[in-house]
């Protein structure tokens, strides 16, 4: 009997244990299914989030702000370092640039809109669309408002440039740097021609924010090459550029052209009405980069531009609209300018800059010709040189401080000159400018 | 007075430099992060005066940090792009210094249960661009191919896109995962999965033999095939510096390229450069 009871109890125990195991297994399976369901749910959510993130990653929002304090040698100093000083003013705080750039980059297509918010107001700087061909990915088409593809200094961003401003030569020949048009660009990172690059296209020739006034389109282009010698930490880049444009004289203005040592009327009012006159530049640029052991990287950049420029009698640049809409006369001058720029990095934080530029707006005439009767020599013919010295301190990846001193020298006219507009140029103008700038870039 | 000032300045300089620990920051490639950590640990054991901080984030992130001055060394599993070099030139007037530290056979991961043994360049390209969607086209079962890949900040992503896909974009169906370990993990659990990444991560999965085209012989990534470049997707693992290294940085780079540093490359699962 006892044995029977023990056997029955053992049987019950085994049955109970088996049942418990069965239940436990069932619970574990349910739990696994539950967790798997939750993981699948998270995966679905992640996939949805990923597609949203991928779309957002194509949008880039960048910008920079440049604020500066400047002191000039004299009140109302004429200046290319951020514009002329106001009457009675020789020091100023200035919000020089406030850029905001939106880029939507879809690998083979790109949308870019950049605006500038400064004390002068709001302005569109860039507004363009780029489409790259999908086969070689070497050629692209850009249309809209963008930098004119000439030389080096235009495309070198103001946020990266070591000197606070572009040279007098560039500010005179390419005010605003941009124009409305369409360009083709060739650049590739592989293949036997990867050292070559080209950009060129047709433009209105009126600047970025002025509507076209004629049917002639200006051609602007640059053929460049990059020759790296990586083992030696040395690279030489360079290019040649051309600007072939014309200006329409819509109001029948008089055209003056240098003839010998004086200007002479090139044609009569009747003959010039609606005619086109040349705006032609040729340029060459070279950039050398070398990493100096222990000290840091250095660059030596130079550029020269020569050509024919239509201007007014007092300035060697006017918008195409000046001649088209106004009755001012046109002065056709042969010009020449160049600059040399040396930058030395010292460690990761410091940079020293030395820059020299010269711009002769009229190579056919010298300041001594101001005394010649009939030469019509004006301030628009005076040659300027600028020697700039600067120190840049990079506070961090976003902020940099620049201390820069521009020493500007003008060609001096004879002291016996009688024209009131030329009398100030009998001596060197007091127009040196010291700039202390802080920039935030993101 | 003058003597006092000079003494004070000297004292200040001594305080400033006495016992100063040299710190080197390394950032970038996730493919290289384990290797970089091993290098750093081993080097710091022998050089307690040097601190080496290693973080990942992807090759693109590392190179951005190098350009922004946020890291001393950028690890990258792909060559630097022309646009990145341009930024270095603009900020530092330097082309950057490229150091080849190791070789890697960019591996194609398959699940252990997958019957496919070898794949051609064209088959890989087709699978990842969405032109081939069924394993049957690759000699496998009649089932959908599940492709796993990396985020676009990854150098492995860029290298695979440029050299395997010929610059074409990945199909939208490729599942993006954060890190090579995650890709390996996903393929290990998915019988229909295929992934790519560094050879050192290939644990718990099988690596496919890869051939250039249908007429070529297929090779698996191993010391010999990667060394002599017969494995078709062989790449270098790079370190990029802003300018020529000096002092502690130079000593560290020299050590990485020494036999001791290169031994660690093999131990981690990559291949030495010599």
PDB file of C-alpha atoms in Angstrom, chain A residues 50 107 137 156 160 162 189 226 230 232-235 237 289-291 293-294 297-299 301 343 345 348-349 351 394 397, chain B residues 68-69 72 80-83 85-86 89-97 151-152 161 166-169 176 242-244 246:
ATOM      1  CA  UNK A  50      15.981  57.018 -41.470  1.00  0.00           C
ATOM      2  CA  UNK A 107      24.313  64.485 -55.351  1.00  0.00           C
ATOM      3  CA  UNK A 137      30.130  63.039 -63.342  1.00  0.00           C
ATOM      4  CA  UNK A 156      37.946  82.495 -52.919  1.00  0.00           C
ATOM      5  CA  UNK A 160      38.286  82.092 -45.975  1.00  0.00           C
ATOM      6  CA  UNK A 162      42.953  86.224 -45.179  1.00  0.00           C
ATOM      7  CA  UNK A 189      38.914  63.482 -59.532  1.00  0.00           C
ATOM      8  CA  UNK A 226      46.243  71.612 -60.329  1.00  0.00           C
ATOM      9  CA  UNK A 230      52.177  65.172 -52.396  1.00  0.00           C
ATOM     10  CA  UNK A 232      57.073  66.970 -51.199  1.00  0.00           C
ATOM     11  CA  UNK A 233      53.985  68.584 -49.577  1.00  0.00           C
ATOM     12  CA  UNK A 234      53.948  71.029 -52.457  1.00  0.00           C
ATOM     13  CA  UNK A 235      51.294  72.019 -54.969  1.00  0.00           C
ATOM     14  CA  UNK A 237      47.759  75.577 -59.159  1.00  0.00           C
ATOM     15  CA  UNK A 289      51.316  75.767 -51.468  1.00  0.00           C
ATOM     16  CA  UNK A 290      54.083  74.331 -49.350  1.00  0.00           C
ATOM     17  CA  UNK A 291      54.125  72.826 -45.904  1.00  0.00           C
ATOM     18  CA  UNK A 293      58.404  71.712 -41.519  1.00  0.00           C
ATOM     19  CA  UNK A 294      57.676  72.618 -37.874  1.00  0.00           C
ATOM     20  CA  UNK A 297      51.623  75.565 -44.314  1.00  0.00           C
ATOM     21  CA  UNK A 298      52.286  78.597 -46.505  1.00  0.00           C
ATOM     22  CA  UNK A 299      50.801  79.866 -49.719  1.00  0.00           C
ATOM     23  CA  UNK A 301      49.348  83.522 -54.681  1.00  0.00           C
ATOM     24  CA  UNK A 343      50.128  83.630 -46.063  1.00  0.00           C
ATOM     25  CA  UNK A 345      50.377  79.482 -40.932  1.00  0.00           C
ATOM     26  CA  UNK A 348      47.061  75.581 -35.995  1.00  0.00           C
ATOM     27  CA  UNK A 349      45.884  78.907 -34.575  1.00  0.00           C
ATOM     28  CA  UNK A 351      48.276  83.065 -39.667  1.00  0.00           C
ATOM     29  CA  UNK A 394      41.638  81.252 -35.004  1.00  0.00           C
ATOM     30  CA  UNK A 397      36.640  76.098 -35.491  1.00  0.00           C
TER      31      UNK A 397
ATOM     32  CA  UNK B  68      37.978  72.367 -38.404  1.00  0.00           C
ATOM     33  CA  UNK B  69      40.991  71.854 -36.169  1.00  0.00           C
ATOM     34  CA  UNK B  72      45.026  66.049 -34.708  1.00  0.00           C
ATOM     35  CA  UNK B  80      40.662  62.142 -48.974  1.00  0.00           C
ATOM     36  CA  UNK B  81      38.355  63.862 -51.498  1.00  0.00           C
ATOM     37  CA  UNK B  82      39.481  66.795 -53.637  1.00  0.00           C
ATOM     38  CA  UNK B  83      36.909  69.043 -51.958  1.00  0.00           C
ATOM     39  CA  UNK B  85      41.806  68.824 -49.640  1.00  0.00           C
ATOM     40  CA  UNK B  86      40.672  72.212 -50.956  1.00  0.00           C
ATOM     41  CA  UNK B  89      44.393  74.344 -48.350  1.00  0.00           C
ATOM     42  CA  UNK B  90      42.076  77.256 -47.576  1.00  0.00           C
ATOM     43  CA  UNK B  91      42.379  77.000 -43.821  1.00  0.00           C
ATOM     44  CA  UNK B  92      45.897  75.659 -43.283  1.00  0.00           C
ATOM     45  CA  UNK B  93      47.644  76.352 -46.615  1.00  0.00           C
ATOM     46  CA  UNK B  94      48.590  72.709 -46.542  1.00  0.00           C
ATOM     47  CA  UNK B  95      47.668  69.722 -48.680  1.00  0.00           C
ATOM     48  CA  UNK B  96      47.475  67.521 -45.609  1.00  0.00           C
ATOM     49  CA  UNK B  97      49.739  64.557 -45.007  1.00  0.00           C
ATOM     50  CA  UNK B 151      25.674  55.555 -43.474  1.00  0.00           C
ATOM     51  CA  UNK B 152      27.011  58.080 -45.972  1.00  0.00           C
ATOM     52  CA  UNK B 161      30.085  53.224 -53.841  1.00  0.00           C
ATOM     53  CA  UNK B 166      31.329  52.713 -60.065  1.00  0.00           C
ATOM     54  CA  UNK B 167      30.048  55.899 -58.464  1.00  0.00           C
ATOM     55  CA  UNK B 168      26.370  54.977 -58.823  1.00  0.00           C
ATOM     56  CA  UNK B 169      24.032  55.528 -55.922  1.00  0.00           C
ATOM     57  CA  UNK B 176      21.595  51.605 -43.513  1.00  0.00           C
ATOM     58  CA  UNK B 242      47.139  68.735 -41.293  1.00  0.00           C
ATOM     59  CA  UNK B 243      50.864  69.148 -41.772  1.00  0.00           C
ATOM     60  CA  UNK B 244      54.091  67.253 -41.399  1.00  0.00           C
ATOM     61  CA  UNK B 246      56.697  66.684 -35.368  1.00  0.00           C
TER      62      UNK B 246
END
